[in-house]
Amino acid sequence: MAEWFADMQAQFDLNFIQDNRWKYLVDGLQVTLKVTFLAVLLGIVVGILVAIIRSTYDKNNKDMPMGVGKVVLGILNAISRLYLTVIRGTPVVVQLMIMYYIIFASSNNKIMVSVLAFGINSGAYVAEIVRSGIMSVDEGQFEAGRSLGFNYPQTMIYIIIPQAFKNVLPALANEFIVLLKETSVAGYVALQDLTKAGDIIRSRTYSAFMPLIGVALIYLVMVMFFTWLVAKLERRLRNSER
Amino acid sequence: MKDNVLIEVESVQKYYNGGAIKALDGINTEIKKGEVVVVIGPSGSGKSTFLRCLNLLEKPTGGNIYFDGSNITDPKVNINIHRQKMGMVFQHFNLFPHMTILKNMIIAPMKLQKKSEAEATELAMGLLERVGLGDRANAYPSQLSGGQKQRIAIVRALCMQPEVMLFDEPTSALDPEMVGEVLEVMKQLAHENMTMVVVTHEMGFAREVATRVMFMDAGKQVEEGTPEEIFDAPKSERLQTFLAKVL
């Protein structure tokens, strides 16, 4: 037992302390958090836009008079559907590599490319989450807004979206947590995120256990922290109504 | 446009499934300023559809509706402007659950009539006091009883200072002991000469408050008249049968 303990200590020393290798993890963690936060922001913006287009189309298309508005909405809806199909139908690693090696082949800003790739990817999932949230708000809320004289966008902004957002907050938080873990494939475009940092240490020390378990623990702690934070936020939102 | 006529309904139809279902089959009527028109009739007679056509929550398949002299069924007319002057109260209240009572009431005047928060709040608080709910301004809808919610829904609509109030079965979703408090507010409104169109099953209210009662069946207006004419001397057989069942 004592022997195993001593061995672990030596491993820890070799992988994290020597040559200040822990700095890889700190830097990598920063990159991971940065990419995740920015991507989630982008994802929410893209997602809400797409969700609004899709649900506006579903709600209004039938009884809209023929005209410019209807055509524009139809085109936007078609683009949105294509976006959802392509993004949800291909792996995120492939999208990331296409983004880095093809679309932004001339750029070397790995963080920017990763944020774009993960944000656009996440947007597709957020869109469907938000759309289900919009659809889950009672039709009477919509009618009440319209009967007061609000137009369609105003009703959406003041009345429907806040309620929809609250309804889907747990699902959105889950999407954030998924994204936090998903960014671990950023190493494919040589971005030194947390996972890549662990892998770099492993390649230097030729020992896999410590760096990989260490990385896994950091992810786990972060996920547990954010889960706790979201539960707290949810409780707070619920209390505001009781 | 005749004087005093606020809403004119001209052979309004609402068909579903390409005419297979006729929810409204050619309704003609006028609603004058200060009138309290109560619409009665069996379930599925089209009375709610009629009411919802008045502010175009349902788009009529045919016919015209004039409000304040403009044809609101014309797609070129901006219905949102007109809806600001037509308050509506729903069976299921439809308060905004994510806002306090006060916010529920002031959001439309602030955003649509560009009132300042202070101005809108003053108006809202005055109305809240009048329905005896001044102390609940900062509560959320889920903290209120059904009767309280419906009274709030009424004053929320009144905050826009509408010219007409539309009531779509305002007491049907309430527990019996809460019906009275809501009807009381509506009576008060009627006494203040608010123009009202009320779809309801409360025959007592219709008899007491209505200036005119309209009986609908199968999408048609079957009989129309003063409460005395309708309740004490019904002419049509269908109205007689209906009254025999509900009174």
Tab-separated table of C-alpha atoms in Angstrom:
chain	number	residue	atom	x	y	z
A	1	MET	CA	0.000	0.000	0.000
A	2	ALA	CA	2.737	2.396	1.030
A	3	GLU	CA	4.631	1.405	-2.059
A	4	TRP	CA	1.671	2.192	-4.318
A	5	PHE	CA	1.269	5.513	-2.589
A	6	ALA	CA	4.920	6.393	-3.115
A	7	ASP	CA	4.604	5.411	-6.738
A	8	MET	CA	1.594	7.666	-7.196
A	9	GLN	CA	3.447	10.516	-5.590
A	10	ALA	CA	6.369	10.033	-7.960
A	11	GLN	CA	3.996	9.904	-10.903
A	12	PHE	CA	2.286	13.072	-9.762
A	13	ASP	CA	5.629	14.779	-9.383
A	14	LEU	CA	6.809	13.649	-12.809
A	15	ASN	CA	3.613	14.621	-14.666
A	16	PHE	CA	2.607	17.831	-13.009
A	17	ILE	CA	5.453	19.330	-10.984
A	18	GLN	CA	8.599	18.690	-13.016
A	19	ASP	CA	9.290	21.305	-15.684
A	20	ASN	CA	6.151	23.091	-14.452
A	21	ARG	CA	4.022	20.715	-16.522
A	22	TRP	CA	0.893	21.758	-14.608
A	23	LYS	CA	1.054	24.946	-16.616
A	24	TYR	CA	-0.083	23.026	-19.687
A	25	LEU	CA	-3.250	22.124	-17.839
A	26	VAL	CA	-3.896	25.666	-16.617
A	27	ASP	CA	-3.371	27.107	-20.090
A	28	GLY	CA	-5.428	24.331	-21.647
A	29	LEU	CA	-8.243	24.875	-19.167
A	30	GLN	CA	-8.307	28.554	-20.026
A	31	VAL	CA	-8.545	27.757	-23.716
A	32	THR	CA	-11.314	25.215	-23.133
A	33	LEU	CA	-13.372	27.632	-21.037
A	34	LYS	CA	-12.833	30.491	-23.458
A	35	VAL	CA	-13.863	28.442	-26.476
A	36	THR	CA	-16.859	26.964	-24.659
A	37	PHE	CA	-18.207	30.288	-23.377
A	38	LEU	CA	-17.815	32.086	-26.685
A	39	ALA	CA	-19.221	29.151	-28.626
A	40	VAL	CA	-22.205	28.904	-26.316
A	41	LEU	CA	-22.924	32.622	-26.750
A	42	LEU	CA	-22.707	32.282	-30.505
A	43	GLY	CA	-24.810	29.124	-30.341
A	44	ILE	CA	-27.555	30.848	-28.360
A	45	VAL	CA	-27.676	33.810	-30.734
A	46	VAL	CA	-27.772	31.591	-33.821
A	47	GLY	CA	-30.149	29.157	-32.127
A	48	ILE	CA	-32.691	31.770	-31.062
A	49	LEU	CA	-32.657	33.345	-34.525
A	50	VAL	CA	-33.210	30.018	-36.240
A	51	ALA	CA	-35.860	29.027	-33.696
A	52	ILE	CA	-37.755	32.268	-34.265
A	53	ILE	CA	-37.613	31.825	-38.029
A	54	ARG	CA	-38.803	28.231	-37.808
A	55	SER	CA	-41.644	28.849	-35.380
A	56	THR	CA	-42.753	32.035	-37.125
A	57	TYR	CA	-42.927	30.064	-40.331
A	58	ASP	CA	-44.854	27.216	-38.722
A	59	LYS	CA	-47.316	29.566	-37.027
A	60	ASN	CA	-47.942	32.100	-39.747
A	61	ASN	CA	-47.187	30.601	-43.105
A	62	LYS	CA	-50.651	29.167	-43.663
A	63	ASP	CA	-52.608	32.393	-43.374
A	64	MET	CA	-50.045	34.882	-44.629
A	65	PRO	CA	-51.073	36.753	-47.753
A	66	MET	CA	-48.857	36.178	-50.784
A	67	GLY	CA	-46.155	38.828	-50.919
A	68	VAL	CA	-42.571	39.756	-50.195
A	69	GLY	CA	-42.880	38.852	-46.515
A	70	LYS	CA	-44.068	35.364	-47.250
A	71	VAL	CA	-41.340	34.730	-49.817
A	72	VAL	CA	-38.574	36.026	-47.522
A	73	LEU	CA	-39.871	33.960	-44.625
A	74	GLY	CA	-40.061	30.895	-46.855
A	75	ILE	CA	-36.451	31.351	-47.986
A	76	LEU	CA	-35.215	31.950	-44.421
A	77	ASN	CA	-37.058	28.851	-43.283
A	78	ALA	CA	-35.531	26.759	-46.072
A	79	ILE	CA	-32.038	27.995	-45.171
A	80	SER	CA	-32.669	27.206	-41.516
A	81	ARG	CA	-33.790	23.699	-42.306
A	82	LEU	CA	-30.785	23.083	-44.509
A	83	TYR	CA	-28.520	24.375	-41.734
A	84	LEU	CA	-30.150	22.083	-39.168
A	85	THR	CA	-29.920	19.066	-41.442
A	86	VAL	CA	-26.271	19.548	-42.388
A	87	ILE	CA	-25.031	20.453	-38.902
A	88	ARG	CA	-26.912	17.726	-37.092
A	89	GLY	CA	-26.133	15.198	-39.792
A	90	THR	CA	-22.342	15.437	-39.671
A	91	PRO	CA	-19.847	14.930	-36.833
A	92	VAL	CA	-18.582	18.022	-35.086
A	93	VAL	CA	-14.928	16.979	-35.598
A	94	VAL	CA	-15.473	16.925	-39.335
A	95	GLN	CA	-17.135	20.333	-39.208
A	96	LEU	CA	-14.219	21.654	-37.173
A	97	MET	CA	-11.662	20.349	-39.653
A	98	ILE	CA	-13.603	21.672	-42.643
A	99	MET	CA	-13.735	25.035	-40.928
A	100	TYR	CA	-9.999	25.034	-40.178
A	101	TYR	CA	-8.487	23.386	-43.225
A	102	ILE	CA	-10.926	24.559	-45.914
A	103	ILE	CA	-13.021	27.585	-45.011
A	104	PHE	CA	-10.426	29.372	-42.898
A	105	ALA	CA	-7.369	27.738	-44.473
A	106	SER	CA	-5.655	31.114	-44.629
A	107	SER	CA	-6.245	31.928	-40.975
A	108	ASN	CA	-4.166	30.652	-38.129
A	109	ASN	CA	-6.472	31.850	-35.377
A	110	LYS	CA	-7.346	28.469	-33.928
A	111	ILE	CA	-9.486	29.869	-31.131
A	112	MET	CA	-11.615	31.915	-33.509
A	113	VAL	CA	-12.063	28.969	-35.859
A	114	SER	CA	-12.946	26.655	-32.975
A	115	VAL	CA	-15.458	29.124	-31.534
A	116	LEU	CA	-17.101	29.446	-34.942
A	117	ALA	CA	-17.190	25.698	-35.525
A	118	PHE	CA	-18.512	24.796	-32.079
A	119	GLY	CA	-20.847	27.806	-31.952
A	120	ILE	CA	-22.412	27.042	-35.303
A	121	ASN	CA	-22.682	23.402	-34.324
A	122	SER	CA	-24.254	24.195	-30.991
A	123	GLY	CA	-26.644	26.692	-32.590
A	124	ALA	CA	-28.399	23.862	-34.406
A	125	TYR	CA	-29.142	22.040	-31.172
A	126	VAL	CA	-30.034	25.239	-29.314
A	127	ALA	CA	-32.435	26.132	-32.144
A	128	GLU	CA	-34.426	22.966	-31.681
A	129	ILE	CA	-34.396	23.364	-27.902
A	130	VAL	CA	-35.626	26.962	-28.111
A	131	ARG	CA	-38.204	26.075	-30.750
A	132	SER	CA	-39.666	23.406	-28.502
A	133	GLY	CA	-39.713	26.047	-25.764
A	134	ILE	CA	-41.593	28.508	-27.950
A	135	MET	CA	-44.086	25.810	-28.933
A	136	SER	CA	-44.574	24.884	-25.271
A	137	VAL	CA	-45.831	28.348	-24.303
A	138	ASP	CA	-49.614	28.305	-24.146
A	139	GLU	CA	-51.354	29.733	-27.219
A	140	GLY	CA	-53.417	31.931	-24.882
A	141	GLN	CA	-50.280	33.889	-23.983
A	142	PHE	CA	-49.821	34.721	-27.616
A	143	GLU	CA	-53.441	35.759	-28.008
A	144	ALA	CA	-53.314	37.891	-24.869
A	145	GLY	CA	-50.282	39.728	-26.231
A	146	ARG	CA	-51.854	40.266	-29.621
A	147	SER	CA	-55.171	41.362	-28.112
A	148	LEU	CA	-53.397	44.135	-26.210
A	149	GLY	CA	-52.109	45.435	-29.527
A	150	PHE	CA	-48.600	44.021	-29.605
A	151	ASN	CA	-47.482	43.010	-33.073
A	152	TYR	CA	-45.933	39.605	-33.741
A	153	PRO	CA	-42.281	40.510	-32.957
A	154	GLN	CA	-43.248	42.428	-29.814
A	155	THR	CA	-45.351	39.534	-28.565
A	156	MET	CA	-42.423	37.215	-29.182
A	157	ILE	CA	-39.880	39.438	-27.431
A	158	TYR	CA	-41.865	40.576	-24.404
A	159	ILE	CA	-44.091	37.591	-23.755
A	160	ILE	CA	-43.184	34.356	-25.515
A	161	ILE	CA	-39.363	34.254	-25.575
A	162	PRO	CA	-38.869	34.982	-21.843
A	163	GLN	CA	-41.220	32.158	-20.932
A	164	ALA	CA	-39.801	29.827	-23.562
A	165	PHE	CA	-36.283	30.572	-22.384
A	166	LYS	CA	-37.183	29.751	-18.824
A	167	ASN	CA	-38.882	26.518	-19.859
A	168	VAL	CA	-35.808	25.332	-21.732
A	169	LEU	CA	-33.150	26.627	-19.370
A	170	PRO	CA	-32.285	23.159	-18.053
A	171	ALA	CA	-31.942	21.841	-21.593
A	172	LEU	CA	-29.805	24.838	-22.577
A	173	ALA	CA	-27.558	24.348	-19.565
A	174	ASN	CA	-27.211	20.739	-20.550
A	175	GLU	CA	-26.183	21.871	-24.020
A	176	PHE	CA	-23.494	24.041	-22.441
A	177	ILE	CA	-22.197	21.083	-20.461
A	178	VAL	CA	-22.213	18.895	-23.555
A	179	LEU	CA	-20.320	21.588	-25.422
A	180	LEU	CA	-17.746	21.896	-22.651
A	181	LYS	CA	-16.895	18.245	-23.168
A	182	GLU	CA	-17.276	18.374	-26.937
A	183	THR	CA	-14.542	20.995	-27.284
A	184	SER	CA	-12.101	18.252	-26.268
A	185	VAL	CA	-11.800	17.359	-29.954
A	186	ALA	CA	-10.255	20.770	-30.658
A	187	GLY	CA	-6.876	19.052	-30.585
A	188	TYR	CA	-7.677	17.877	-34.123
A	189	VAL	CA	-6.844	21.366	-35.350
A	190	ALA	CA	-3.881	21.583	-32.945
A	191	LEU	CA	-5.674	23.868	-30.512
A	192	GLN	CA	-4.086	23.339	-27.099
A	193	ASP	CA	-7.183	22.891	-25.002
A	194	LEU	CA	-7.395	20.948	-21.751
A	195	THR	CA	-7.485	17.517	-23.396
A	196	LYS	CA	-4.611	18.355	-25.686
A	197	ALA	CA	-2.637	19.621	-22.678
A	198	GLY	CA	-3.023	16.259	-20.947
A	199	ASP	CA	-1.985	14.523	-24.118
A	200	ILE	CA	1.110	16.710	-24.450
A	201	ILE	CA	2.148	15.829	-20.911
A	202	ARG	CA	1.581	12.144	-21.681
A	203	SER	CA	3.806	12.342	-24.743
A	204	ARG	CA	6.561	13.985	-22.702
A	205	THR	CA	6.478	11.683	-19.683
A	206	TYR	CA	5.421	8.452	-21.376
A	207	SER	CA	2.962	7.863	-18.572
A	208	ALA	CA	-0.729	7.976	-19.359
A	209	PHE	CA	-2.453	7.477	-16.052
A	210	MET	CA	-1.810	10.765	-14.226
A	211	PRO	CA	-2.363	13.275	-17.033
A	212	LEU	CA	-5.473	11.606	-18.425
A	213	ILE	CA	-7.114	10.962	-15.055
A	214	GLY	CA	-6.153	14.504	-14.074
A	215	VAL	CA	-7.819	15.930	-17.174
A	216	ALA	CA	-10.891	13.771	-16.603
A	217	LEU	CA	-11.153	15.006	-13.016
A	218	ILE	CA	-10.941	18.639	-14.080
A	219	TYR	CA	-13.764	18.121	-16.601
A	220	LEU	CA	-15.796	16.294	-13.975
A	221	VAL	CA	-15.389	19.025	-11.386
A	222	MET	CA	-16.335	21.705	-13.906
A	223	VAL	CA	-19.420	19.794	-15.036
A	224	MET	CA	-20.474	19.233	-11.429
A	225	PHE	CA	-19.964	22.908	-10.667
A	226	PHE	CA	-22.026	24.093	-13.626
A	227	THR	CA	-24.747	21.553	-12.904
A	228	TRP	CA	-24.965	22.900	-9.378
A	229	LEU	CA	-25.039	26.474	-10.635
A	230	VAL	CA	-27.877	25.747	-13.040
A	231	ALA	CA	-29.908	23.960	-10.378
A	232	LYS	CA	-29.537	27.037	-8.214
A	233	LEU	CA	-30.583	29.365	-11.009
A	234	GLU	CA	-33.583	27.197	-11.817
A	235	ARG	CA	-34.733	27.260	-8.208
A	236	ARG	CA	-34.393	31.005	-8.174
A	237	LEU	CA	-36.447	31.413	-11.355
A	238	ARG	CA	-39.131	29.132	-9.960
A	239	ASN	CA	-39.309	31.041	-6.698
A	240	SER	CA	-39.887	34.299	-8.509
A	241	GLU	CA	-43.274	32.963	-9.593
A	242	ARG	CA	-44.507	31.503	-6.353
B	1	MET	CA	-71.105	55.232	-40.814
B	2	LYS	CA	-73.951	56.036	-38.471
B	3	ASP	CA	-73.420	58.014	-35.315
B	4	ASN	CA	-72.656	56.130	-32.161
B	5	VAL	CA	-71.918	52.874	-33.946
B	6	LEU	CA	-68.600	51.548	-32.718
B	7	ILE	CA	-68.493	48.173	-34.409
B	8	GLU	CA	-70.396	47.183	-37.499
B	9	VAL	CA	-70.478	43.553	-38.498
B	10	GLU	CA	-71.455	42.846	-42.073
B	11	SER	CA	-72.357	39.296	-43.144
B	12	VAL	CA	-69.335	37.810	-41.400
B	13	GLN	CA	-68.593	34.177	-42.130
B	14	LYS	CA	-66.049	31.799	-40.704
B	15	TYR	CA	-65.721	28.507	-42.515
B	16	TYR	CA	-63.453	25.597	-41.775
B	17	ASN	CA	-62.426	22.831	-44.139
B	18	GLY	CA	-63.413	24.837	-47.175
B	19	GLY	CA	-66.979	25.435	-46.063
B	20	ALA	CA	-67.735	21.995	-44.664
B	21	ILE	CA	-67.978	23.505	-41.184
B	22	LYS	CA	-69.722	26.840	-40.864
B	23	ALA	CA	-68.764	28.278	-37.493
B	24	LEU	CA	-70.240	31.635	-38.443
B	25	ASP	CA	-72.789	31.783	-41.200
B	26	GLY	CA	-73.418	35.404	-42.098
B	27	ILE	CA	-73.599	37.527	-38.960
B	28	ASN	CA	-74.919	41.096	-39.212
B	29	THR	CA	-75.039	43.419	-36.264
B	30	GLU	CA	-74.049	46.782	-34.905
B	31	ILE	CA	-72.572	47.588	-31.555
B	32	LYS	CA	-73.237	51.117	-30.413
B	33	LYS	CA	-71.199	53.096	-27.933
B	34	GLY	CA	-72.211	52.335	-24.362
B	35	GLU	CA	-74.083	49.166	-25.260
B	36	VAL	CA	-73.646	45.945	-23.320
B	37	VAL	CA	-74.284	43.153	-25.763
B	38	VAL	CA	-74.469	39.699	-24.225
B	39	VAL	CA	-74.123	36.768	-26.593
B	40	ILE	CA	-75.718	33.517	-25.457
B	41	GLY	CA	-76.185	30.164	-27.086
B	42	PRO	CA	-75.362	26.472	-26.786
B	43	SER	CA	-71.779	25.182	-26.984
B	44	GLY	CA	-70.473	25.196	-30.507
B	45	SER	CA	-72.982	27.806	-31.620
B	46	GLY	CA	-70.155	30.085	-32.764
B	47	LYS	CA	-70.488	32.746	-30.075
B	48	SER	CA	-66.818	32.656	-29.072
B	49	THR	CA	-65.771	32.588	-32.718
B	50	PHE	CA	-67.954	35.654	-33.290
B	51	LEU	CA	-66.327	37.494	-30.401
B	52	ARG	CA	-62.807	36.532	-31.517
B	53	CYS	CA	-63.578	37.779	-35.016
B	54	LEU	CA	-64.310	41.236	-33.624
B	55	ASN	CA	-60.627	41.834	-32.873
B	56	LEU	CA	-59.474	39.493	-35.619
B	57	LEU	CA	-57.968	36.845	-33.361
B	58	GLU	CA	-59.932	34.709	-35.806
B	59	LYS	CA	-59.822	35.895	-39.369
B	60	PRO	CA	-63.283	35.773	-40.919
B	61	THR	CA	-63.564	33.814	-44.149
B	62	GLY	CA	-65.919	36.440	-45.540
B	63	GLY	CA	-67.699	39.667	-44.698
B	64	ASN	CA	-66.553	42.948	-43.217
B	65	ILE	CA	-66.057	44.314	-39.742
B	66	TYR	CA	-65.843	48.063	-39.228
B	67	PHE	CA	-64.369	49.442	-36.041
B	68	ASP	CA	-64.415	53.181	-35.496
B	69	GLY	CA	-65.241	53.538	-39.166
B	70	SER	CA	-62.345	51.560	-40.616
B	71	ASN	CA	-62.682	48.155	-42.186
B	72	ILE	CA	-60.419	46.033	-39.998
B	73	THR	CA	-60.903	42.941	-42.162
B	74	ASP	CA	-58.978	44.732	-44.892
B	75	PRO	CA	-55.449	43.248	-44.854
B	76	LYS	CA	-53.998	46.697	-45.491
B	77	VAL	CA	-55.350	48.023	-42.198
B	78	ASN	CA	-52.922	47.800	-39.279
B	79	ILE	CA	-54.950	45.695	-36.881
B	80	ASN	CA	-52.496	46.247	-34.007
B	81	ILE	CA	-53.481	49.899	-33.737
B	82	HIS	CA	-57.157	48.978	-33.505
B	83	ARG	CA	-56.588	46.169	-31.033
B	84	GLN	CA	-55.095	48.719	-28.639
B	85	LYS	CA	-58.596	50.160	-28.376
B	86	MET	CA	-60.313	46.782	-27.964
B	87	GLY	CA	-59.667	45.155	-24.615
B	88	MET	CA	-60.138	41.424	-24.388
B	89	VAL	CA	-60.693	39.142	-21.420
B	90	PHE	CA	-60.222	35.417	-21.864
B	91	GLN	CA	-61.747	32.377	-20.233
B	92	HIS	CA	-58.357	31.270	-18.956
B	93	PHE	CA	-57.182	34.759	-17.901
B	94	ASN	CA	-53.906	34.517	-19.869
B	95	LEU	CA	-51.952	36.677	-17.467
B	96	PHE	CA	-48.238	36.722	-18.184
B	97	PRO	CA	-46.792	34.371	-15.546
B	98	HIS	CA	-43.262	35.766	-15.742
B	99	MET	CA	-44.309	39.280	-14.761
B	100	THR	CA	-45.699	40.775	-11.573
B	101	ILE	CA	-49.288	41.969	-11.583
B	102	LEU	CA	-48.156	45.554	-12.003
B	103	LYS	CA	-45.820	44.664	-14.876
B	104	ASN	CA	-48.652	42.724	-16.521
B	105	MET	CA	-50.668	45.909	-16.475
B	106	ILE	CA	-48.106	48.514	-17.441
B	107	ILE	CA	-46.183	46.738	-20.178
B	108	ALA	CA	-48.664	47.458	-22.959
B	109	PRO	CA	-49.278	51.139	-22.082
B	110	MET	CA	-45.517	51.670	-21.782
B	111	LYS	CA	-44.471	49.910	-24.953
B	112	LEU	CA	-47.451	50.774	-27.138
B	113	GLN	CA	-48.684	54.130	-25.904
B	114	LYS	CA	-45.201	55.297	-24.862
B	115	LYS	CA	-46.402	56.187	-21.403
B	116	SER	CA	-43.741	56.754	-18.767
B	117	GLU	CA	-43.420	54.088	-16.112
B	118	ALA	CA	-44.699	56.519	-13.466
B	119	GLU	CA	-47.710	57.466	-15.533
B	120	ALA	CA	-48.591	53.864	-16.381
B	121	THR	CA	-48.083	52.787	-12.777
B	122	GLU	CA	-50.363	55.505	-11.484
B	123	LEU	CA	-53.117	54.450	-13.865
B	124	ALA	CA	-52.604	50.771	-13.045
B	125	MET	CA	-52.596	51.318	-9.294
B	126	GLY	CA	-55.797	53.327	-9.507
B	127	LEU	CA	-57.495	50.485	-11.373
B	128	LEU	CA	-56.085	47.878	-8.990
B	129	GLU	CA	-57.477	49.783	-6.023
B	130	ARG	CA	-60.852	49.905	-7.679
B	131	VAL	CA	-61.044	46.125	-7.957
B	132	GLY	CA	-59.714	45.754	-4.426
B	133	LEU	CA	-56.341	44.312	-5.355
B	134	GLY	CA	-54.067	47.258	-4.691
B	135	ASP	CA	-52.019	45.248	-2.228
B	136	ARG	CA	-51.210	42.533	-4.803
B	137	ALA	CA	-49.347	44.744	-7.289
B	138	ASN	CA	-46.041	42.994	-6.699
B	139	ALA	CA	-47.406	39.458	-6.561
B	140	TYR	CA	-47.058	37.019	-9.449
B	141	PRO	CA	-50.144	35.593	-11.168
B	142	SER	CA	-49.561	32.112	-9.730
B	143	GLN	CA	-50.016	33.546	-6.231
B	144	LEU	CA	-53.584	34.629	-6.965
B	145	SER	CA	-56.924	32.852	-6.958
B	146	GLY	CA	-58.875	32.425	-10.173
B	147	GLY	CA	-61.232	35.247	-9.351
B	148	GLN	CA	-58.364	37.577	-8.562
B	149	LYS	CA	-56.614	36.600	-11.791
B	150	GLN	CA	-59.679	37.409	-13.825
B	151	ARG	CA	-60.145	40.773	-12.119
B	152	ILE	CA	-56.493	41.521	-12.932
B	153	ALA	CA	-57.049	40.434	-16.532
B	154	ILE	CA	-59.933	42.901	-16.770
B	155	VAL	CA	-57.943	45.817	-15.390
B	156	ARG	CA	-54.944	44.872	-17.511
B	157	ALA	CA	-57.119	45.366	-20.568
B	158	LEU	CA	-58.525	48.591	-19.084
B	159	CYS	CA	-55.015	49.991	-18.699
B	160	MET	CA	-54.985	50.539	-22.444
B	161	GLN	CA	-58.102	52.706	-22.023
B	162	PRO	CA	-60.020	50.780	-24.673
B	163	GLU	CA	-63.215	51.888	-26.356
B	164	VAL	CA	-64.756	48.449	-26.130
B	165	MET	CA	-64.222	45.411	-23.924
B	166	LEU	CA	-64.670	41.890	-25.261
B	167	PHE	CA	-65.319	39.134	-22.737
B	168	ASP	CA	-64.924	35.519	-23.834
B	169	GLU	CA	-66.680	33.413	-21.186
B	170	PRO	CA	-64.902	35.249	-18.376
B	171	THR	CA	-66.406	33.191	-15.563
B	172	SER	CA	-66.461	29.715	-17.129
B	173	ALA	CA	-63.116	28.618	-15.685
B	174	LEU	CA	-63.840	29.903	-12.185
B	175	ASP	CA	-64.907	28.117	-9.036
B	176	PRO	CA	-68.540	28.997	-8.313
B	177	GLU	CA	-67.738	31.132	-5.277
B	178	MET	CA	-65.461	33.364	-7.369
B	179	VAL	CA	-67.918	34.086	-10.152
B	180	GLY	CA	-69.606	36.853	-8.186
B	181	GLU	CA	-66.529	39.000	-7.665
B	182	VAL	CA	-65.750	38.997	-11.386
B	183	LEU	CA	-69.337	39.746	-12.426
B	184	GLU	CA	-69.350	42.592	-9.907
B	185	VAL	CA	-66.390	44.239	-11.659
B	186	MET	CA	-68.095	43.778	-15.010
B	187	LYS	CA	-71.320	45.324	-13.715
B	188	GLN	CA	-69.360	48.276	-12.402
B	189	LEU	CA	-67.836	48.709	-15.862
B	190	ALA	CA	-71.245	48.566	-17.496
B	191	HIS	CA	-72.529	51.257	-15.137
B	192	GLU	CA	-69.642	53.447	-16.228
B	193	ASN	CA	-70.956	53.176	-19.773
B	194	MET	CA	-68.161	51.008	-21.142
B	195	THR	CA	-69.120	49.384	-24.411
B	196	MET	CA	-69.029	45.651	-23.816
B	197	VAL	CA	-69.555	42.465	-25.773
B	198	VAL	CA	-69.864	39.517	-23.445
B	199	VAL	CA	-70.053	35.845	-24.299
B	200	THR	CA	-71.313	34.080	-21.219
B	201	HIS	CA	-73.460	31.363	-19.709
B	202	GLU	CA	-74.415	33.618	-16.800
B	203	MET	CA	-78.068	34.270	-17.614
B	204	GLY	CA	-78.566	36.316	-14.447
B	205	PHE	CA	-75.849	38.710	-15.582
B	206	ALA	CA	-77.345	38.905	-19.065
B	207	ARG	CA	-80.778	39.751	-17.695
B	208	GLU	CA	-79.503	42.333	-15.247
B	209	VAL	CA	-76.775	44.122	-17.182
B	210	ALA	CA	-77.326	43.612	-20.903
B	211	THR	CA	-78.820	46.336	-23.021
B	212	ARG	CA	-79.216	43.759	-25.752
B	213	VAL	CA	-79.035	39.981	-25.842
B	214	MET	CA	-78.082	38.050	-28.934
B	215	PHE	CA	-78.929	34.369	-29.151
B	216	MET	CA	-76.805	32.317	-31.502
B	217	ASP	CA	-77.192	28.775	-32.717
B	218	ALA	CA	-75.312	26.857	-35.428
B	219	GLY	CA	-73.338	29.910	-36.516
B	220	LYS	CA	-76.386	32.118	-36.992
B	221	GLN	CA	-77.924	34.865	-34.916
B	222	VAL	CA	-81.320	33.390	-34.235
B	223	GLU	CA	-82.865	36.076	-32.089
B	224	GLU	CA	-81.869	39.454	-30.770
B	225	GLY	CA	-83.536	41.841	-28.361
B	226	THR	CA	-83.725	43.353	-24.930
B	227	PRO	CA	-83.257	40.977	-21.999
B	228	GLU	CA	-87.030	41.105	-21.391
B	229	GLU	CA	-87.811	40.141	-24.977
B	230	ILE	CA	-85.298	37.320	-24.973
B	231	PHE	CA	-85.927	35.839	-21.562
B	232	ASP	CA	-89.604	36.568	-20.986
B	233	ALA	CA	-90.997	36.306	-24.477
B	234	PRO	CA	-88.708	34.132	-26.625
B	235	LYS	CA	-90.099	33.838	-30.115
B	236	SER	CA	-88.109	31.094	-31.799
B	237	GLU	CA	-88.443	27.483	-30.810
B	238	ARG	CA	-84.674	27.057	-30.565
B	239	LEU	CA	-84.363	29.847	-28.034
B	240	GLN	CA	-87.280	28.429	-26.046
B	241	THR	CA	-85.610	25.019	-25.932
B	242	PHE	CA	-82.267	26.563	-24.966
B	243	LEU	CA	-83.778	28.647	-22.172
B	244	ALA	CA	-85.736	25.682	-20.873
B	245	LYS	CA	-82.433	23.876	-20.460
B	246	VAL	CA	-80.378	26.628	-18.849
B	247	LEU	CA	-82.841	28.524	-16.664
